[in-house]
mmCIF file of C-alpha atoms and ligand atoms in Angstrom:
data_model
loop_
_atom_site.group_PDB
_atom_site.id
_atom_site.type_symbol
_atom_site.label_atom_id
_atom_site.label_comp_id
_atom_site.label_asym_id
_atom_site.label_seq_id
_atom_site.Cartn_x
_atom_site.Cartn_y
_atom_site.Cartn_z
ATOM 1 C CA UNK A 1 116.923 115.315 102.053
ATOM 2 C CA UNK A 2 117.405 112.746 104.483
ATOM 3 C CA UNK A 3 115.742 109.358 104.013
ATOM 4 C CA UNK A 4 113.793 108.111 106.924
ATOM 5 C CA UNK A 5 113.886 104.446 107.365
ATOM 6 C CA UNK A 6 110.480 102.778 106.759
ATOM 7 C CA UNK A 7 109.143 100.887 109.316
ATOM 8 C CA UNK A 8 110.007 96.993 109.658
ATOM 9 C CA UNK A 9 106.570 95.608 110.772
ATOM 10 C CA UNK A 10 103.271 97.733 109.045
ATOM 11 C CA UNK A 11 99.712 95.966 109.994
ATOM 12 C CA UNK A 12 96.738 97.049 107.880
ATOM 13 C CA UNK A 13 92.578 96.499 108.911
ATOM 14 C CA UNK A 14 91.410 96.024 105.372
ATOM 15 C CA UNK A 15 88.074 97.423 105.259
ATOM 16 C CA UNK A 16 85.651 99.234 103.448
ATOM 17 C CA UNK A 17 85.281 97.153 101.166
ATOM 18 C CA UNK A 18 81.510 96.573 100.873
ATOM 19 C CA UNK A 19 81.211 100.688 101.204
ATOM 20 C CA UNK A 20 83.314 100.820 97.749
ATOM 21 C CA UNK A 21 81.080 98.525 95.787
ATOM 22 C CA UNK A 22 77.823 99.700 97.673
ATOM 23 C CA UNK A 23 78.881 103.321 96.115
ATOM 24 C CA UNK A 24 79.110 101.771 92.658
ATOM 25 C CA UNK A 25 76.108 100.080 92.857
ATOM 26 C CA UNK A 26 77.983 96.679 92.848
ATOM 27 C CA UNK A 27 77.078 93.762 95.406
ATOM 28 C CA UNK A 28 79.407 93.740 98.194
ATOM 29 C CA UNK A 29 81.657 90.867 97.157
ATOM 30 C CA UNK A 30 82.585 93.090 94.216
ATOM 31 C CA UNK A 31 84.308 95.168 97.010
ATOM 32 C CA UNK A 32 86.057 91.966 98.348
ATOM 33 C CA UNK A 33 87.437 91.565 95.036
ATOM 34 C CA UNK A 34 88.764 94.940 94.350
ATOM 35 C CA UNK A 35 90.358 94.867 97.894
ATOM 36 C CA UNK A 36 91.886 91.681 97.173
ATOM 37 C CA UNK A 37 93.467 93.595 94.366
ATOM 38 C CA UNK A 38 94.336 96.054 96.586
ATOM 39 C CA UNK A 39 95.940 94.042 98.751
ATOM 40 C CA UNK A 40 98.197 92.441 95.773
ATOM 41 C CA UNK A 41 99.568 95.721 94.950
ATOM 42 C CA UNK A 42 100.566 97.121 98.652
ATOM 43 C CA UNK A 43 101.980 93.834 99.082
ATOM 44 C CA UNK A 44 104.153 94.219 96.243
ATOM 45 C CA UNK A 45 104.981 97.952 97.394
ATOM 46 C CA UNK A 46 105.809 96.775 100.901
ATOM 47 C CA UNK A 47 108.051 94.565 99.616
ATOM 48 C CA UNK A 48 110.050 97.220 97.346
ATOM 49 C CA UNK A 49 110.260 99.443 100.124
ATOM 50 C CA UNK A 50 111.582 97.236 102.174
ATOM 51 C CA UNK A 51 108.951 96.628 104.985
ATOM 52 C CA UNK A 52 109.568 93.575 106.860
ATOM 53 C CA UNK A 53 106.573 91.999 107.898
ATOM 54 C CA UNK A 54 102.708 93.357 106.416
ATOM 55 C CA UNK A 55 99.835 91.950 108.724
ATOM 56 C CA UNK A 56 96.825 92.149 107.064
ATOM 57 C CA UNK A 57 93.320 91.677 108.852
ATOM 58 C CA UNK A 58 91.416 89.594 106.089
ATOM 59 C CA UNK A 59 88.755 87.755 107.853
ATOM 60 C CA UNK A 60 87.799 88.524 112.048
ATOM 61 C CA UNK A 61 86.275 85.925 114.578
ATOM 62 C CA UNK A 62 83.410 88.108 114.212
ATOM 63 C CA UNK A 63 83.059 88.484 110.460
ATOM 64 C CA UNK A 64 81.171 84.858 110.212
ATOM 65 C CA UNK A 65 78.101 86.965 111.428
ATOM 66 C CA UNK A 66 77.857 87.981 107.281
ATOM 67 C CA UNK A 67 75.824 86.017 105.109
ATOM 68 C CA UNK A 68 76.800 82.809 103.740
ATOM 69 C CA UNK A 69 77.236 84.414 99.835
ATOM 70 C CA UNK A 70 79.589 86.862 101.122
ATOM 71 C CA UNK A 71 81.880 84.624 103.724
ATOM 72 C CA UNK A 72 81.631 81.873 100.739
ATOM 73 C CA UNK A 73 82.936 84.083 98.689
ATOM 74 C CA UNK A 74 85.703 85.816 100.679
ATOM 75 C CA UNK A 75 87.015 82.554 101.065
ATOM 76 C CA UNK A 76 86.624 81.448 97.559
ATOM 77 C CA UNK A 77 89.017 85.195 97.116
ATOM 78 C CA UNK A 78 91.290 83.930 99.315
ATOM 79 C CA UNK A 79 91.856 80.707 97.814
ATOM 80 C CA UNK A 80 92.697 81.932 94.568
ATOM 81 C CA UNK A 81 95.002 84.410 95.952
ATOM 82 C CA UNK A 82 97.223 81.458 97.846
ATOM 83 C CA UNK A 83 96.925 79.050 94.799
ATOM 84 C CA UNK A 84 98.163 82.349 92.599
ATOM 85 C CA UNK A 85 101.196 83.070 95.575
ATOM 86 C CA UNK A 86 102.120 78.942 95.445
ATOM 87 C CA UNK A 87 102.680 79.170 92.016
ATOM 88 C CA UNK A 88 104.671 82.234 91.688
ATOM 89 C CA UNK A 89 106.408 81.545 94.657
ATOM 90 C CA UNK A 90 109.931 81.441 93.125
ATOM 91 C CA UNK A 91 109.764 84.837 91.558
ATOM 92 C CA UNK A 92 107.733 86.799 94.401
ATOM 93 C CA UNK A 93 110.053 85.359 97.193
ATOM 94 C CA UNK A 94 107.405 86.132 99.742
ATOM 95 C CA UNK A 95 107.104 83.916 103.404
ATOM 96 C CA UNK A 96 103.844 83.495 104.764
ATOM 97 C CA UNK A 97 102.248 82.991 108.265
ATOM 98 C CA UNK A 98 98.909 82.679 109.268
ATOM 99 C CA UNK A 99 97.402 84.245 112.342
ATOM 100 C CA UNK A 100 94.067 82.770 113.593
ATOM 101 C CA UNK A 101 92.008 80.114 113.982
ATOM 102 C CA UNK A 102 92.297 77.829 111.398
ATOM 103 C CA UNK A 103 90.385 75.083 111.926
ATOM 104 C CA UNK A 104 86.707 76.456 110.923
ATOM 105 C CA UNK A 105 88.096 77.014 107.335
ATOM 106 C CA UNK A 106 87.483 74.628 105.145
ATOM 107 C CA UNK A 107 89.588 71.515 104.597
ATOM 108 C CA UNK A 108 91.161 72.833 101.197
ATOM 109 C CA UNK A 109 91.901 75.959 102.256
ATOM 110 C CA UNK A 110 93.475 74.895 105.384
ATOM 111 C CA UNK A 111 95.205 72.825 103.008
ATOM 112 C CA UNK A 112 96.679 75.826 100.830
ATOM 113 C CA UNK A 113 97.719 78.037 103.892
ATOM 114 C CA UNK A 114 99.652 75.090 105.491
ATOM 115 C CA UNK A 115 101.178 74.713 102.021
ATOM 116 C CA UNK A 116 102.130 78.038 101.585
ATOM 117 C CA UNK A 117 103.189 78.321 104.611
ATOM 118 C CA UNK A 118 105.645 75.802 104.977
ATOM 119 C CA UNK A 119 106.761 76.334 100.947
ATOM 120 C CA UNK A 120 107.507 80.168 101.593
ATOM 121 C CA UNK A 121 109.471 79.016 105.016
ATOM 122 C CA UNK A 122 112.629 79.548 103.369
ATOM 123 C CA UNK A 123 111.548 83.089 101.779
ATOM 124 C CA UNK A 124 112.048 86.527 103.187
ATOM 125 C CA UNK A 125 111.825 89.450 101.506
ATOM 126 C CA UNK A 126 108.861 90.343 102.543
ATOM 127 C CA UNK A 127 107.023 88.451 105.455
ATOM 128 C CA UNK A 128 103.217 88.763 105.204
ATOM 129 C CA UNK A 129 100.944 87.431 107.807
ATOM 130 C CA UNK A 130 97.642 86.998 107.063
ATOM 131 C CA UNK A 131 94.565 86.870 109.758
ATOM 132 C CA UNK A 132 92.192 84.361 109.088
ATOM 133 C CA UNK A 133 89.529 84.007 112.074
ATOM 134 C CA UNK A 134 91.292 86.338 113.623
ATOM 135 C CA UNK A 135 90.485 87.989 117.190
ATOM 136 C CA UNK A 136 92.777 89.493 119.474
ATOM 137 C CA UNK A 137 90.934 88.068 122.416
ATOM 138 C CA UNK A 138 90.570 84.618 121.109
ATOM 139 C CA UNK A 139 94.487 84.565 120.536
ATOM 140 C CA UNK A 140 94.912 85.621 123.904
ATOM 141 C CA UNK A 141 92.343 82.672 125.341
ATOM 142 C CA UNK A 142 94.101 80.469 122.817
ATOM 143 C CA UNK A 143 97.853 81.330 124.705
ATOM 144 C CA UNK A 144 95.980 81.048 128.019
ATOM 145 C CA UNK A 145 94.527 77.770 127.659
ATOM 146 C CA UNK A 146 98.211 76.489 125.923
ATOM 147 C CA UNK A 147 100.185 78.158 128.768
ATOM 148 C CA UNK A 148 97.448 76.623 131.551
ATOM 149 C CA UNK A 149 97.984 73.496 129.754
ATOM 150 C CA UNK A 150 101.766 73.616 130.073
ATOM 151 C CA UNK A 151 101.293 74.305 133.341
ATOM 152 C CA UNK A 152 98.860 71.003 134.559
ATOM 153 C CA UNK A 153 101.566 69.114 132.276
ATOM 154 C CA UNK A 154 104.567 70.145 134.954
ATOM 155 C CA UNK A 155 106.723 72.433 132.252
ATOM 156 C CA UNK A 156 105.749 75.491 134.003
ATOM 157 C CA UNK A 157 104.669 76.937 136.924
ATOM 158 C CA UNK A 158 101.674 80.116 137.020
ATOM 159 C CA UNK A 159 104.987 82.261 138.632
ATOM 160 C CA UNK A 160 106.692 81.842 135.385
ATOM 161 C CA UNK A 161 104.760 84.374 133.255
ATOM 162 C CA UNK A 162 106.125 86.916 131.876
ATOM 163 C CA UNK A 163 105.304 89.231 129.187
ATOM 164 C CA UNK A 164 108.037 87.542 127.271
ATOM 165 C CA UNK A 165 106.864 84.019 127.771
ATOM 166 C CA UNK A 166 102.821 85.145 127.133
ATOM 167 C CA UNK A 167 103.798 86.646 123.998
ATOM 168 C CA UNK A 168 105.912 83.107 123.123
ATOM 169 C CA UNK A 169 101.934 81.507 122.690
ATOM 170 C CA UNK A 170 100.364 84.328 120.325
ATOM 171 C CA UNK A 171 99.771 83.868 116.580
ATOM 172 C CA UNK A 172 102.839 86.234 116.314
ATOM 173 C CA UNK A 173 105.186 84.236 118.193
ATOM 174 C CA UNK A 174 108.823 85.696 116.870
ATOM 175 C CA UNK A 175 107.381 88.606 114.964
ATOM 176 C CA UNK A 176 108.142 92.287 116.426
ATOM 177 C CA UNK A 177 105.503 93.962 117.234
ATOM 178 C CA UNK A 178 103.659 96.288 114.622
ATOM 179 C CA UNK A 179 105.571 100.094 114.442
ATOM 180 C CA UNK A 180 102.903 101.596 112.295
ATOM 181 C CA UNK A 181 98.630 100.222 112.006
ATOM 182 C CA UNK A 182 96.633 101.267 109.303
ATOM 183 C CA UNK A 183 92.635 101.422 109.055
ATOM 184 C CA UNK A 184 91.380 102.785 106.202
ATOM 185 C CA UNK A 185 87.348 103.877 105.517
ATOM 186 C CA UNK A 186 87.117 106.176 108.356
ATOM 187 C CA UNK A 187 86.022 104.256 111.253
ATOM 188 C CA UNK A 188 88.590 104.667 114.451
ATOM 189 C CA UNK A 189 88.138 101.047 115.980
ATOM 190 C CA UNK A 190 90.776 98.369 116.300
ATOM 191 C CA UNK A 191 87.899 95.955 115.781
ATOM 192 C CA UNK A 192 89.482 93.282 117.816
ATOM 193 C CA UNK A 193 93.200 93.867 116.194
ATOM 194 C CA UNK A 194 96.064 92.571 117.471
ATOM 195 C CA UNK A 195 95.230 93.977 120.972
ATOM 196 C CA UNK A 196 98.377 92.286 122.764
ATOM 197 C CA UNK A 197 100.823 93.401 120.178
ATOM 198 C CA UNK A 198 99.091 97.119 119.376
ATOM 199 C CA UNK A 199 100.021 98.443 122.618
ATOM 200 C CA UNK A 200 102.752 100.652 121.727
ATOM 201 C CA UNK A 201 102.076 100.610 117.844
ATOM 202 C CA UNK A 202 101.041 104.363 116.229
ATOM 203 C CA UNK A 203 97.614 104.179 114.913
ATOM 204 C CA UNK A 204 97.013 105.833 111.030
ATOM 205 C CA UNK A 205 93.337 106.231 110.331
ATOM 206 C CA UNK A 206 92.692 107.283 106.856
ATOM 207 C CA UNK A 207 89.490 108.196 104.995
ATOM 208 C CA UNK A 208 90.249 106.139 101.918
ATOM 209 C CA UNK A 209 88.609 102.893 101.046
ATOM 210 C CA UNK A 210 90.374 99.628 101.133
ATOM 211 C CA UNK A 211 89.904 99.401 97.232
ATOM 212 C CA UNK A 212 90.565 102.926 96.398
ATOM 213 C CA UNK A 213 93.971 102.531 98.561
ATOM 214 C CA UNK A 214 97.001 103.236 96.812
ATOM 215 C CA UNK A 215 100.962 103.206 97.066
ATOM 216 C CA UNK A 216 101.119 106.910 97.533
ATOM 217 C CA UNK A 217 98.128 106.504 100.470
ATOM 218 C CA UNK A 218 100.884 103.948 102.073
ATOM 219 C CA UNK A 219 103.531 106.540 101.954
ATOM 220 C CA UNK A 220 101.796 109.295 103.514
ATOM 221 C CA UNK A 221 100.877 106.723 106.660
ATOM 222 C CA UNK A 222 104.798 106.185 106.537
ATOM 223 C CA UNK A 223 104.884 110.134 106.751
ATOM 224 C CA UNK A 224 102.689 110.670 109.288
ATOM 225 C CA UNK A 225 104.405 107.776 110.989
ATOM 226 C CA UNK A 226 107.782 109.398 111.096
ATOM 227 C CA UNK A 227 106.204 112.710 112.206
ATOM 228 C CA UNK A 228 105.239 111.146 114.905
ATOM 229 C CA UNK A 229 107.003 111.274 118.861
ATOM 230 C CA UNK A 230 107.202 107.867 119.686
ATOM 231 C CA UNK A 231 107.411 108.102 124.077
ATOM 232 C CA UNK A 232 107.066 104.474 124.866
ATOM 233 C CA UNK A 233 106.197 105.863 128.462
ATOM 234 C CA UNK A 234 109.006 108.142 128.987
ATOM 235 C CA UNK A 235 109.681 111.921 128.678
HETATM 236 C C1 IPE B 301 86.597 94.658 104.896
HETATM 237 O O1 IPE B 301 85.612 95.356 104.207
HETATM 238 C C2 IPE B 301 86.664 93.200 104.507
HETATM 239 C C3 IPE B 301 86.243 92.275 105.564
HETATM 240 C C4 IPE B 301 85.828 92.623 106.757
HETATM 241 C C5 IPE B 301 86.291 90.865 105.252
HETATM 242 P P1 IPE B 301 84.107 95.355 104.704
HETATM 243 O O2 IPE B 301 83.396 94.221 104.045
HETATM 244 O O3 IPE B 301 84.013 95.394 106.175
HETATM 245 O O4 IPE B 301 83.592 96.712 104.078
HETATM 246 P P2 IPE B 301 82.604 97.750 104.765
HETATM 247 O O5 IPE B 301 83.219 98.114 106.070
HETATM 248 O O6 IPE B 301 81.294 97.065 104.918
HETATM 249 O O7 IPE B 301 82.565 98.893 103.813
HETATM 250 C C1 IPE B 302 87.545 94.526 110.586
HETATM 251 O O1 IPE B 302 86.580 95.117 109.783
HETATM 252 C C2 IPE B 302 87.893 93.169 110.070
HETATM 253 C C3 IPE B 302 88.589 93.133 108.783
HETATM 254 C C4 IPE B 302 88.912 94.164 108.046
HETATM 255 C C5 IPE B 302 88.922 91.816 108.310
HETATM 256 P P1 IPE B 302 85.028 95.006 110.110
HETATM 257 O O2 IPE B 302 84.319 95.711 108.997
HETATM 258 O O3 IPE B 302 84.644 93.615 110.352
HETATM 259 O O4 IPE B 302 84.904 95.812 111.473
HETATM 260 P P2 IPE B 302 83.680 96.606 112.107
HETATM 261 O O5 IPE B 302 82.486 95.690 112.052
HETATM 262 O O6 IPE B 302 83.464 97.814 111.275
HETATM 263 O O7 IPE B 302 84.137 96.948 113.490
HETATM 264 MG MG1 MG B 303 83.996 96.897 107.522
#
């Protein structure tokens, strides 16, 4: 049988989460722990199959509207997971970016992406970029305000725009864009996902849970994928 290639950039919306731990009677950041367990293990399949780049929506612009006990300890998740991926850097050979607004995280933990970010630079067998305060329309206000500013400072003029040059100020500067997105839990939003870089990317919604999610879930998304008649516009 003949082996399709997998895709080279997957992006995943993590969620249902709270759902899975509400169902076992469990308080919500139960779920945020089994889906950070989750996440370990499709980020370890990813990187077997041979995926390029995983982009995994962790935390949204609009997910500070939970209560302090549950962002607290999201980010408490989160931080163990980087400390855990510094230290086993060497074997796991993973690079990491961060897409988002940093700067409302806390100190330390702004600390530990910037250090595994620039630690993992020179790894690549798997890129994963994670989205922390992440919004697709605050990146795109972000790029505007960067590209305005380049353009009061004399580099550019407005004329020079292009979709090329726009894309040059996103989070995902130098990253193709996603083939293949993934929501599990059954709701058919993007939820403020990478909007700019979506716009040709093949949705997979799935029914699943984020915690319940599994390697062989991953692989039928990578089925359906393939199925799939990707136009791009044309006939
Ligand atoms: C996704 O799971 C994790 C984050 C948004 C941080 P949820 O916490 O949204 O889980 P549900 O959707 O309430 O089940
Ligand atoms: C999207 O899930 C954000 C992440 C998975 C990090 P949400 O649970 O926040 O999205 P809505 O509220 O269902 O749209
Ligand atoms: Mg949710």
């Amino acid at each position: 049988m003949e082996q399709k290639p997998v895709p080279r950039h997957i992006a995943i919306i993590m969620d249902g989460n709270g759902r899975w731990a509400k169902k076992r009677g469990l308080p919500r950041t139960a779920g945020h722990a089994a889906g950070a367990e989750t996440f370990r293990r499709i980020a370890n399949y990813c990187r077997t199959l041979g995926v390029e780049y995983l982009t995994v929506y962790a935390f949204s612009t609009e997910n500070w509207k939970r209560s302090e006990e549950e962002v607290g300890a999201i980010m408490k998740l989160l931080g163990n997971y980087l400390k855990e991926a510094l230290r086993d850097m060497e074997k796991n050979h993973v690079r990491f970016r961060f897409f988002g607004d940093l700067t409302r995280l806390s100190p330390k933990l702004q600390q530990l992406c910037a250090e595994a970010e620039n630690k993992s630079a020179v790894f690549g067998d798997v890129q994963v970029n994670f989205c922390l305060n992440y919004g697709g329309r605050d990146e795109l206000v972000k790029a505007s305000q960067a590209f305005a500013r380049d353009v009061a400072g004399g580099k550019y003029t407005p004329e020079d725009l292009t979709e090329e040059l726009l894309a040059s100020y996103l989070y995902s500067q130098n990253v193709p864009d996603p083939e293949l997105i993934i929501r599990p839990s059954g709701e058919m939003r993007t939820s403020n996902f990478l909007l700019w870089q979506s716009a040709y990317s093949e949705y997979v919604f799935m029914d699943v849970l984020w915690p319940d999610f599994s390697p062989e879930d991953l692989d039928q998304a990578i089925a359906e994928y393939n199925g799939r008649n990707r136009r791009f516009g044309g006939v």
